[in-house]
Coordinates of C-alpha atoms in Angstrom, one line a residue:
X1 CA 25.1 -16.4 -7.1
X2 CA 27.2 -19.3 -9.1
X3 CA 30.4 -17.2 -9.5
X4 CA 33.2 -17.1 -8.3
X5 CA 35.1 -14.0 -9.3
X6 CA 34.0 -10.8 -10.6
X7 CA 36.4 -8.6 -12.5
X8 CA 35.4 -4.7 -13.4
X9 CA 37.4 -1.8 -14.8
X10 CA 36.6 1.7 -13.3
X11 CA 37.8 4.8 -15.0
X12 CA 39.2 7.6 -12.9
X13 CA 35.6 8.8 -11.6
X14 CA 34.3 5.3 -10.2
X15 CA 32.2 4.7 -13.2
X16 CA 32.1 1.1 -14.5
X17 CA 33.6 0.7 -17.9
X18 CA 33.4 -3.2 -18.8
X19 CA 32.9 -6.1 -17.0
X20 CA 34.7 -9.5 -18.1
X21 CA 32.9 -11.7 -20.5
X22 CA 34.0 -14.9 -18.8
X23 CA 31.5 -14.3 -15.6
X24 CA 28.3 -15.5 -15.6
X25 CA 27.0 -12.6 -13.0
X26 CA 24.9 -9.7 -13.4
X27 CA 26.6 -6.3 -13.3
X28 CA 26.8 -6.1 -9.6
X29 CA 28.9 -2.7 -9.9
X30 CA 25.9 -0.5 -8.9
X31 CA 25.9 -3.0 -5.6
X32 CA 29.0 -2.3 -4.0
X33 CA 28.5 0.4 -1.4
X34 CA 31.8 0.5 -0.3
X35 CA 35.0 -1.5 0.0
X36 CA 37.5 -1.8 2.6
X37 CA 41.5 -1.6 1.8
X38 CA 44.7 -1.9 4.0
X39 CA 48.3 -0.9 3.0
X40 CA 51.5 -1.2 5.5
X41 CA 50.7 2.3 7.0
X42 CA 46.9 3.4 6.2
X43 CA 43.7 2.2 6.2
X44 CA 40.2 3.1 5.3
X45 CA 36.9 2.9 3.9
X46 CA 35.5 4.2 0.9
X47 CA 33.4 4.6 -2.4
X48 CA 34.1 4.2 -6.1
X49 CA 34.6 7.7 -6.9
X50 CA 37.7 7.4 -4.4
X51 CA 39.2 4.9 -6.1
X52 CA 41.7 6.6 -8.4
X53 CA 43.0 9.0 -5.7
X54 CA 43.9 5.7 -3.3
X55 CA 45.3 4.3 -5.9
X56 CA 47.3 6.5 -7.0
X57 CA 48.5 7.3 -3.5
X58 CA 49.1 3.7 -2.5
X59 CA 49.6 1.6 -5.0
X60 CA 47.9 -1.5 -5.2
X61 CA 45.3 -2.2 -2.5
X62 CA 43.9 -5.0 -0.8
X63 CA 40.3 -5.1 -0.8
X64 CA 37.7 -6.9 1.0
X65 CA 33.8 -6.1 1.1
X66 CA 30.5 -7.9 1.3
X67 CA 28.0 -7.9 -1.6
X68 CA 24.9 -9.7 -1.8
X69 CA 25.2 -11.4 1.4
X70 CA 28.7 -12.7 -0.3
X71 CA 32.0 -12.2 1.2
X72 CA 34.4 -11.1 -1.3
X73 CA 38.0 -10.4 -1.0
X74 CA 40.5 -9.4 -3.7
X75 CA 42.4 -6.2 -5.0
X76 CA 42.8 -3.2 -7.2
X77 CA 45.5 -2.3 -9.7
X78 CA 46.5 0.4 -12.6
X79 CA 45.5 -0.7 -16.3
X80 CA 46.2 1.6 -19.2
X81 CA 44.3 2.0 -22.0
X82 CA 45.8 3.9 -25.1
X83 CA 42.5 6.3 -27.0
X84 CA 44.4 9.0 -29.6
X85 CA 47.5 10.2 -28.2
X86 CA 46.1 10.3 -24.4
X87 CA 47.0 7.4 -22.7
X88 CA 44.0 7.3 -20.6
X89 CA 44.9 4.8 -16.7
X90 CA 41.8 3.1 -15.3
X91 CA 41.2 0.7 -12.5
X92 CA 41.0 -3.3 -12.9
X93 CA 39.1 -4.5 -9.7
X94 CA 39.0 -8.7 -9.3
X95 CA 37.3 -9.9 -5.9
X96 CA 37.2 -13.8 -5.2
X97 CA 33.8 -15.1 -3.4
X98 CA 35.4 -16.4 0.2
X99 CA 33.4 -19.6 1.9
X100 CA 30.7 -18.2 4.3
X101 CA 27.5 -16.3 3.7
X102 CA 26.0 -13.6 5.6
X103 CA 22.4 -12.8 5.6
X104 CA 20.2 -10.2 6.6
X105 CA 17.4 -12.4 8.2
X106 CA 20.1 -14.2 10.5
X107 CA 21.5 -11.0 12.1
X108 CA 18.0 -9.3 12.3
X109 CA 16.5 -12.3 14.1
X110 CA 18.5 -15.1 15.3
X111 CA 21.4 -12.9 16.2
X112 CA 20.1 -10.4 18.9
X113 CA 18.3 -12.9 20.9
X114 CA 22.4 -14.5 21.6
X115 CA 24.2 -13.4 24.2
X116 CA 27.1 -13.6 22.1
X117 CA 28.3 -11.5 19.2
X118 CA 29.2 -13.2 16.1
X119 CA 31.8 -11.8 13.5
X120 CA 34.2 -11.4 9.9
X121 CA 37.1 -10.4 10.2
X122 CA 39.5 -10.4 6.5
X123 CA 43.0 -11.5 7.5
X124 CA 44.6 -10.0 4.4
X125 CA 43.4 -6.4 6.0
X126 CA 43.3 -7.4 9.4
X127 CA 40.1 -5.8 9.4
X128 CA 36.8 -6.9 11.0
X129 CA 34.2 -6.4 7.9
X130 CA 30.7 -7.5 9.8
X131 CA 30.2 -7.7 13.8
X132 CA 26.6 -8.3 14.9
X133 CA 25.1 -5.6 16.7
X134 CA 25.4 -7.8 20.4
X135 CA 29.1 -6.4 20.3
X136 CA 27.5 -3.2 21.5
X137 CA 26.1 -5.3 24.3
X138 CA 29.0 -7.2 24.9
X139 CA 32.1 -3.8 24.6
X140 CA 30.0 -0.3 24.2
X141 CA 31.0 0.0 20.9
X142 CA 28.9 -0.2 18.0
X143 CA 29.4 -2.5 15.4
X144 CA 30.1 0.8 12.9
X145 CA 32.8 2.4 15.1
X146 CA 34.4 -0.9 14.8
X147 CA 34.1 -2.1 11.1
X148 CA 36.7 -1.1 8.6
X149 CA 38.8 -0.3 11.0
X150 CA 42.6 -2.3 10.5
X151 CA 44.4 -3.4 13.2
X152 CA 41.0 -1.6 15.6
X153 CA 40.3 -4.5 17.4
X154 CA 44.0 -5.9 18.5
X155 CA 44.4 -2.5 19.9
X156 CA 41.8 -2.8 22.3
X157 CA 43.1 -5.8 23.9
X158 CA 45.4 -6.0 27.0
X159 CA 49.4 -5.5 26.1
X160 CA 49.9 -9.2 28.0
X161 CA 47.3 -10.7 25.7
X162 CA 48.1 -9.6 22.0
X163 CA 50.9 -12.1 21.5
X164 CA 48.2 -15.2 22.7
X165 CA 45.7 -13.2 20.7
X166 CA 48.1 -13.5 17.5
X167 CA 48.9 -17.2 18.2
X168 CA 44.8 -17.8 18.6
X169 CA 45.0 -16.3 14.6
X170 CA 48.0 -18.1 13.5
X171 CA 46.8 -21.3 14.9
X172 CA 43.0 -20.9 12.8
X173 CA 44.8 -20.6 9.7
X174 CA 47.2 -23.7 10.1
X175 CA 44.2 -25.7 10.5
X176 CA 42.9 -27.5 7.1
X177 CA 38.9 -28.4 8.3
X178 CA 36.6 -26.9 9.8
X179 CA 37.5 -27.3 13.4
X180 CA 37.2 -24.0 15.7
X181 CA 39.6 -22.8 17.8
X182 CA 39.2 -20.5 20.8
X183 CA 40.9 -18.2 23.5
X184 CA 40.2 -15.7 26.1
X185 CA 41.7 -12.5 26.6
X186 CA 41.3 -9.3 28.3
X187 CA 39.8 -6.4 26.2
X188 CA 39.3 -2.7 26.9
X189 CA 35.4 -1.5 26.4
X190 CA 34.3 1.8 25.9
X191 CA 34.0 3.2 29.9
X192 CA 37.9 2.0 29.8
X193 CA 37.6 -1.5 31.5
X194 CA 38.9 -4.4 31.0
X195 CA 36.3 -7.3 30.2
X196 CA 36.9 -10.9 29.8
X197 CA 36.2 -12.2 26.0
X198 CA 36.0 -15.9 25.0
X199 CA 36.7 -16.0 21.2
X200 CA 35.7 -18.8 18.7
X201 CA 36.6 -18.6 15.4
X202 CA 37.1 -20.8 12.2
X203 CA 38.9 -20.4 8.9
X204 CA 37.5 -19.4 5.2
X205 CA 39.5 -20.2 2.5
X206 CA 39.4 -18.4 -0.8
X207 CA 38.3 -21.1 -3.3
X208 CA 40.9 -21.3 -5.4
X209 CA 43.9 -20.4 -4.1
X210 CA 43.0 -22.3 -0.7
X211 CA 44.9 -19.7 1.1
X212 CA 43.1 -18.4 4.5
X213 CA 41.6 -15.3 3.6
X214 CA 39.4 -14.3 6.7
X215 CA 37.9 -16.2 10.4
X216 CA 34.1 -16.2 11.6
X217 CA 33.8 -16.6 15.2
X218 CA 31.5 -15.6 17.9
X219 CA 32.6 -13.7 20.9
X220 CA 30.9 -14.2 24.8
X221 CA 31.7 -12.1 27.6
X222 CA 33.1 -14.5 30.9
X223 CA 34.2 -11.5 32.9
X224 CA 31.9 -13.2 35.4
X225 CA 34.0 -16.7 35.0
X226 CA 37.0 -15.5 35.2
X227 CA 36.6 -13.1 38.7
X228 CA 35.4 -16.8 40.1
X229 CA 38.5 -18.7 38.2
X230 CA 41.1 -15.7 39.6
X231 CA 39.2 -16.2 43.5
X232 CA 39.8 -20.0 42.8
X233 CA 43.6 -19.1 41.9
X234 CA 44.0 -17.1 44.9
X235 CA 42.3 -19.3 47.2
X236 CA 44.5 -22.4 45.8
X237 CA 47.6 -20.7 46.1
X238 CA 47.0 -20.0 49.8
X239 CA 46.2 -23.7 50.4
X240 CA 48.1 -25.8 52.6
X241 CA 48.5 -28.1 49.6
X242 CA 47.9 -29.5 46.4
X243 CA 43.6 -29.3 45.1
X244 CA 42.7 -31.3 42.2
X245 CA 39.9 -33.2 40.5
X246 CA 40.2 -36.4 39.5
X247 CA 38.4 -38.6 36.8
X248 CA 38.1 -42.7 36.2
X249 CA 36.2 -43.7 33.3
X250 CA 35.0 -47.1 33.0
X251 CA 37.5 -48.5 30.3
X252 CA 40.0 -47.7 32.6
X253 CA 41.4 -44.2 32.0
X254 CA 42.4 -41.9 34.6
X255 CA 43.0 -38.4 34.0
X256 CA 43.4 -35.3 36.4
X257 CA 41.1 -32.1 35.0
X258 CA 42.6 -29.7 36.8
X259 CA 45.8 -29.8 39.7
X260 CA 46.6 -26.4 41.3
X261 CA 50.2 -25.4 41.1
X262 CA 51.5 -27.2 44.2
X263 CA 51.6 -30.6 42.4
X264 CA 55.0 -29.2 41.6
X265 CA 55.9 -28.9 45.3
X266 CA 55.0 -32.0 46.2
X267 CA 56.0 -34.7 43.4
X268 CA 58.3 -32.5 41.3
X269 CA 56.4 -31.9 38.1
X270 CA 54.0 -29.8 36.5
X271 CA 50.7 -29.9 36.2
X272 CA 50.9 -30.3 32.6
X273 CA 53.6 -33.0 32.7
X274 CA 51.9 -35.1 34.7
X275 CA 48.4 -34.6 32.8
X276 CA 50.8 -35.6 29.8
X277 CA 52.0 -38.7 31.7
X278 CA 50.2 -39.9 34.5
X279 CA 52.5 -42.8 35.1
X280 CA 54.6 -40.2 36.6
X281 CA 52.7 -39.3 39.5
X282 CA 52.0 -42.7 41.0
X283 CA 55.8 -43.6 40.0
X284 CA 56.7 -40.4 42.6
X285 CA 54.9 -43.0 45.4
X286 CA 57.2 -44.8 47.7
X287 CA 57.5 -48.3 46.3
X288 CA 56.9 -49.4 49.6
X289 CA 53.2 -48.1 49.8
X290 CA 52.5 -48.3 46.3
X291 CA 49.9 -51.2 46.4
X292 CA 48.8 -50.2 50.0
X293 CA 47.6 -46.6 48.4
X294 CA 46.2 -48.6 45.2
X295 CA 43.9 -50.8 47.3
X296 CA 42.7 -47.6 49.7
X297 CA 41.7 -46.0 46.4
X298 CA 39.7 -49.2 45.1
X299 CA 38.4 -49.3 48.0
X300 CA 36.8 -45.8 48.2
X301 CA 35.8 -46.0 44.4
X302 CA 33.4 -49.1 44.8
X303 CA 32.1 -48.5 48.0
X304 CA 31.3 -44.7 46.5
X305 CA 32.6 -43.6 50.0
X306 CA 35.5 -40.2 50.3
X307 CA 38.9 -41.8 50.5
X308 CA 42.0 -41.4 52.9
X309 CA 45.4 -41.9 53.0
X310 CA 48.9 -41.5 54.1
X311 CA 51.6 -42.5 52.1
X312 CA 55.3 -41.0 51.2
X313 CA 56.6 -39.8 48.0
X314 CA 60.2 -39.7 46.7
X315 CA 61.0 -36.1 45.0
X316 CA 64.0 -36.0 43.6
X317 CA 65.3 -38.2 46.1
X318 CA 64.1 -36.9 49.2
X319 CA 61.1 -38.9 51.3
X320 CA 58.3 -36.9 51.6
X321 CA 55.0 -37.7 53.3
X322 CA 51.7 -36.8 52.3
X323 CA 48.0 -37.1 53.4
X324 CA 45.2 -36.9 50.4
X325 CA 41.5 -37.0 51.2
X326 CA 38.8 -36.9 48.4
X327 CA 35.1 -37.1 48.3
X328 CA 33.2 -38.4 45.3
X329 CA 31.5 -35.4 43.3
X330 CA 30.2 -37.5 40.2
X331 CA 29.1 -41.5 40.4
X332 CA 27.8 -43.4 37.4
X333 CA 28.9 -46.5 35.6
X334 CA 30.6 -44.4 33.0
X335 CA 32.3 -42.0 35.2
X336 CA 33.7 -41.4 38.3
X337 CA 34.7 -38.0 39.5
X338 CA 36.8 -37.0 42.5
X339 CA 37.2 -33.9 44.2
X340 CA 40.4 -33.5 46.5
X341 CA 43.2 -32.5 48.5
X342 CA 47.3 -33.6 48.8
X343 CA 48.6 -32.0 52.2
X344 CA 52.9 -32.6 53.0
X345 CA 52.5 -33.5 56.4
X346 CA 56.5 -34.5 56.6
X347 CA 57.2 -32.2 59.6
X348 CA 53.8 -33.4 61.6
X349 CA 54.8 -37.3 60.7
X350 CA 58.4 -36.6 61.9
X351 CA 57.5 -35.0 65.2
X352 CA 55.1 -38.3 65.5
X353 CA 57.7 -40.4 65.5
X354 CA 59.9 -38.7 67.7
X355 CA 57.3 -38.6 70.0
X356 CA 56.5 -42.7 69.5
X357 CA 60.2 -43.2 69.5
X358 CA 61.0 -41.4 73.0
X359 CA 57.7 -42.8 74.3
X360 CA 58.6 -46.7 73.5
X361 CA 62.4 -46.3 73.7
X362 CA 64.8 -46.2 77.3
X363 CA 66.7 -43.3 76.7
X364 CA 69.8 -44.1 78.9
X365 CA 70.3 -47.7 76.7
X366 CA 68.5 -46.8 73.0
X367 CA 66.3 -50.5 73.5
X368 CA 62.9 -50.6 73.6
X369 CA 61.2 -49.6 77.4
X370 CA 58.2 -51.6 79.1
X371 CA 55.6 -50.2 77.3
X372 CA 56.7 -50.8 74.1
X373 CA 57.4 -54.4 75.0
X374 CA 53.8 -55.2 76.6
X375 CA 52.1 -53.7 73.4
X376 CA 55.0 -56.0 70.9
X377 CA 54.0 -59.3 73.4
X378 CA 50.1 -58.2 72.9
X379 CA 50.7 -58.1 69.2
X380 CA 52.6 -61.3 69.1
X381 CA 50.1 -63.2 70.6
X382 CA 47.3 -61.4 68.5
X383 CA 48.7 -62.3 65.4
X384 CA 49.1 -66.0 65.8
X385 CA 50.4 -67.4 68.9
X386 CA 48.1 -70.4 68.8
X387 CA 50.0 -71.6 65.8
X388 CA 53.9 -70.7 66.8
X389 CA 55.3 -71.0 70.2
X390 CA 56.2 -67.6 71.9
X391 CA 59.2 -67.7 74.4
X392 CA 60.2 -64.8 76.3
X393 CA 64.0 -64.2 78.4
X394 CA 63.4 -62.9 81.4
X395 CA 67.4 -61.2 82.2
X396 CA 68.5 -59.5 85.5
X397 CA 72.3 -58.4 86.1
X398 CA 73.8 -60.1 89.2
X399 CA 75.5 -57.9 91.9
X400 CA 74.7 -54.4 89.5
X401 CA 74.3 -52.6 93.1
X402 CA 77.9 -52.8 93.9
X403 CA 78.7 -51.8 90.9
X404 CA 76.9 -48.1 91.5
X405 CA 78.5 -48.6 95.3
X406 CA 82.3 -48.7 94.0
X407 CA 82.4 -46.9 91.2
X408 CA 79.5 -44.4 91.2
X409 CA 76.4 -44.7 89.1
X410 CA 78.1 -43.0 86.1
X411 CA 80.2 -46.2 85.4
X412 CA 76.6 -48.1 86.0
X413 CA 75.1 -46.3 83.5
X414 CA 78.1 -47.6 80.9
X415 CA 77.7 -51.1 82.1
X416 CA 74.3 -51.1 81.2
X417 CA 75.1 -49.0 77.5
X418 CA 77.4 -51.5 76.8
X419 CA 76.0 -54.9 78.1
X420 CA 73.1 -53.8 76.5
X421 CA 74.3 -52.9 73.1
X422 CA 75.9 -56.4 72.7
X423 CA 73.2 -58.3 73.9
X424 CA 71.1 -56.8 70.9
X425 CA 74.0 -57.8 68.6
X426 CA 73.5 -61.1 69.6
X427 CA 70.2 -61.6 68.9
X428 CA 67.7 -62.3 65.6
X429 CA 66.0 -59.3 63.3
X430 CA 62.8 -61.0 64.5
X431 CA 63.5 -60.5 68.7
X432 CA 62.4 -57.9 70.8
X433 CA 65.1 -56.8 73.6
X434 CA 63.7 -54.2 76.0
X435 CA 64.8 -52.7 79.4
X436 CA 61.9 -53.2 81.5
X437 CA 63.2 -51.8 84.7
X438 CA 66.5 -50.4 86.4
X439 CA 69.0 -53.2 85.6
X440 CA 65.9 -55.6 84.5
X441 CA 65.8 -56.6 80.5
X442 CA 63.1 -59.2 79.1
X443 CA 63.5 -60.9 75.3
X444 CA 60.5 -61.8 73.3
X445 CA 61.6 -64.8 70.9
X446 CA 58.6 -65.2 68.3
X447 CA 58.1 -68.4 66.9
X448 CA 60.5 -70.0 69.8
X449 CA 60.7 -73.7 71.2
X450 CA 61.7 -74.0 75.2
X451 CA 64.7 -75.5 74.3
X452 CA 66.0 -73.3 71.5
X453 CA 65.1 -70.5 73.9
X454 CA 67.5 -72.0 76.2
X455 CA 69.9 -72.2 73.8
X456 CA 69.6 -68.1 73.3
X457 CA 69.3 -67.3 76.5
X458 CA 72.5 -69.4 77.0
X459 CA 74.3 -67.5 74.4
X460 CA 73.8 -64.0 76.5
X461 CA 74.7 -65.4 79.7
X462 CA 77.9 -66.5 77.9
X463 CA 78.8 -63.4 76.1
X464 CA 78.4 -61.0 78.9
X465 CA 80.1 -63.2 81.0
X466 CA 83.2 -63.0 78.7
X467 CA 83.4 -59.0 77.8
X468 CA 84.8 -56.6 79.6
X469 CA 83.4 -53.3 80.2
X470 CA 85.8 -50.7 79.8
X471 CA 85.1 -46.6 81.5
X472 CA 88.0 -44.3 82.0
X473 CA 90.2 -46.4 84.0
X474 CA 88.1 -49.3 84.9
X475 CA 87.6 -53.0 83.4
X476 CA 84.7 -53.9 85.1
X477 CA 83.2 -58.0 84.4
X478 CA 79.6 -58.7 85.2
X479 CA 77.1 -61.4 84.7
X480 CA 73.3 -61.7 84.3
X481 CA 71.2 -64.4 85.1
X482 CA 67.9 -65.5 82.6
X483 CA 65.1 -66.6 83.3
X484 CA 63.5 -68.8 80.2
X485 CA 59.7 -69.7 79.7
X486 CA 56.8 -70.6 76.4
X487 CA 54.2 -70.7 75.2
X488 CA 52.5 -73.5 73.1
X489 CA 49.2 -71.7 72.7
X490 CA 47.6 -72.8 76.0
X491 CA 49.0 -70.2 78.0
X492 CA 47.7 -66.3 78.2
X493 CA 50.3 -63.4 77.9
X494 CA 49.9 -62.6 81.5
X495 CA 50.8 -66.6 82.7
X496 CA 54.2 -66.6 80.2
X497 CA 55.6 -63.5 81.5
X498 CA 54.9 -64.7 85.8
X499 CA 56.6 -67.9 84.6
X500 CA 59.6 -66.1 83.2
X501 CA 60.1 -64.3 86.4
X502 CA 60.0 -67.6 88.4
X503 CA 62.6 -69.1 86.2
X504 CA 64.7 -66.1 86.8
X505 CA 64.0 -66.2 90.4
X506 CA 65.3 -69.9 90.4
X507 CA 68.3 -68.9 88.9
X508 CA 69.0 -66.5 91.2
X509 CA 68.2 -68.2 94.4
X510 CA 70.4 -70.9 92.9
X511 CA 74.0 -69.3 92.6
X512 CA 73.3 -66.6 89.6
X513 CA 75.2 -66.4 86.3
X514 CA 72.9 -69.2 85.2
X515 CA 69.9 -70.1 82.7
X516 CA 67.0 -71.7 84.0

């Protein structure tokens, strides 16, 4: 069929009077079955001989009906036609072809084998014209319970859906191609449950006008899909952290498919800020362990192997540290797909360094203790003392025993808080001051000559020599002795540190208050 209007008059019976000379169509009146119309308050379907009593009831109506295998869509109106002194009123009926055919053969054989159910539905009337008979399948209902009904099928779906529903419609008719759009929603089925709908639909436009005039779409039940999406919500809002998927393609994009809602927790954003802006995320990272966290995840992507981290993150100003570990769930050349987990782990990082701080620190003086010192001397030495000379200051207080005798250990304890305290002043970033035993303190000077050790250890001796310690009402003056030894690279940890104690020894046995 070439046309693209028909026009017919109707007389108040249903019966056909004329047909417009400017079609070039047969006289398809004897074709049309029935036609579907909508007003603001009714709705119906019915026959030709009905005509004149809706009409006359309603006014003009807005038709839609299918004819042929044609959609058509237009509307019905009052004409008056003056024979004698009877003015006689008859009907004008105009329909427009819409774009989209429906035939026969597709629903009758291609159609049932789908698990989907395909459908019209005429926006003007808000009707659905032609379901396929799956929707039986897919609701309970049968496609003729449904059909010519206005408004029918919006009333079936859940209250908290309608309004995404409408914006589904409202977005098909805004589009200008023939792109589809989709949504899901909840719909009621016959036994009274709510079922899971995917919807696709795209836009017909009337010919001429252009205006949107009805959708097609298909619908498929994912009931099944969405129970195993709304476990996967549960279970991800019960997880200690953040779960996500991650993507690298190989022209260098990176995307996140999914982040559950603890991404907000953690950096301070949403999930669909960041997926807007990636930049954001990594921008959340500590500067500090920026490039560290880079490299661990270049790492794990070309050796295909799960990855492992911990790094801190500043969210909204506060330090924050986290602990991500992903395994590799898709590897090509093109793609790369990661499956993981971000976990906070703040509280478990600050008890770890309270525990590393009191196990490595003398709690009476706030320095280092012994063990952290052996491990700083074993690292020094590890990481390049064949190329720098290592010197280490052996100190000792002289006379601290009478001290505790005359004034009771409390006032010893301040002598050692305060001697202690400046001594650490007086020294680089780069040394290491420790209290090694009870009035016993040993230096490690990295990258140290003998006789600029001497020069340090000279500088001590001298300052605590000159302070004076004041406690209640005492001024108390005490001086240390320091012993002074290095290392050039031929001699092992254990050899530097005996050879400190000698020289301290020496200094000792030869008056005290001395460097040697």
């Amino acid at each position: 069929m070439s046309a693209k209007r028909m026009n017919f008059i109707f007389n108040e019976q249903g019966q056909v009077l004329a047909l417009y000379k400017d079609t070039d169509i047969q006289d398809y009146s004897d074709r049309i079955c029935h036609l579907n119309f909508r007003t603001a308050n009714h709705s119906a379907t019915f026959q030709s001989d009905h005509f004149y009593t809706m009409l006359k009831r309603y006014g003009k109506l807005e038709l839609s009906t299918v004819i042929d295998q044609q959609i058509w869509s237009g509307s019905l109106v009052f004409i008056c036609s003056v024979s004698g002194d009877v003015p006689a009123e008859q009907m004008l009926l105009t329909l427009h072809g819409v774009s989209g055919q429906i035939t026969k053969e597709t629903y009758h054989s291609v159609l049932p084998l789908s698990p989907s159910a395909t459908y019209h539905l005429d926006l003007k009337l808000s009707t659905i014209q032609n379901i396929s008979p799956n929707v039986a399948i897919l609701t309970g209902f049968s496609p003729e319970i449904i059909q010519g009904q206005a408004d029918w099928w919006m009333k079936q779906i859940h209250p908290e859906d309608k309004s995404k529903y409408l914006s589904h419609i409202e977005a098909c008719c805004e589009c200008r191609d023939d792109h589809f759009y989709g949504t899901e929603y909840r719909f009621c089925n016959f036994q009274g449950d709510y079922i899971w709908l995917a919807d696709r639909a795209r836009v017909m436009f009337d010919p001429e006008s252009q205006e949107p005039v009805g959708l097609v779409g298909c619908l498929i039940d994912i009931s099944e899909i969405m129970k195993l999406y709304n476990q996967l919500v549960s279970l991800t809002a019960v997880a200690p952290g953040m779960i996500y998927q991650y993507e690298h393609t190989s022209d260098g994009q990176i995307s996140f498919s999914y982040m559950s809602p603890q991404v907000q927790t953690l950096f301070g954003k949403t999930a669909d800020e960041i997926k807007n802006d990636i930049k954001q995320l990594f921008n959340a990272v500590h500067p500090a362990d920026r490039k560290r966290l880079y490299r661990s995840i270049i790492k794990a992507e070309k050796g295909q192997k799960e990855w492992k981290c911990e790094f801190r993150v500043l969210n909204h100003g506060e330090v924050r540290w986290l602990y991500g570990h992903s395994v590799p769930v898709n590897m090509n050349h093109f793609r790369q797909v990661w499956s993981g987990l971000l976990i906070d782990i703040s509280d478990k990082k600050s008890l770890e360094f309270k525990l590393k701080r009191e196990s490595t620190t003398d709690p009476l003086t706030g320095l280092f203790n012994r063990r952290y010192f052996m491990n700083m001397l074993e690292e020094t030495f590890d990481g390049g003392v064949k190329q720098l000379p290592v010197s280490i200051l052996a100190v000792d207080f002289d006379h601290f025993k009478q001290i505790n005798d005359q004034y009771g250990h409390d006032v010893g304890d301040q002598v050692l808080r305060q001697v202690a305290t400046g001594m650490k002043q007086n020294l680089r970033k780069t040394d290491t001051l420790a209290r090694v035993g009870g009035e016993e303190f040993s230096v490690i000077l990295p990258a140290t000559h003998y006789k600029d050790a001497l020069r340090i250890g000279e500088k001590l001796r001298h300052y605590v020599e000159t302070m004076v310690i004041s406690y209640q009402d005492f001024n108390i003056n005490i001086t240390i002795t320091v012993g002074v030894a290095s290392s050039d690279g031929h001699l092992a940890q254990k050899e530097l540190l005996i050879r400190a104690d000698r020289a301290l020894y020496q200094g000792k046995s030869s008056g005290r208050n001395r460097v040697m």
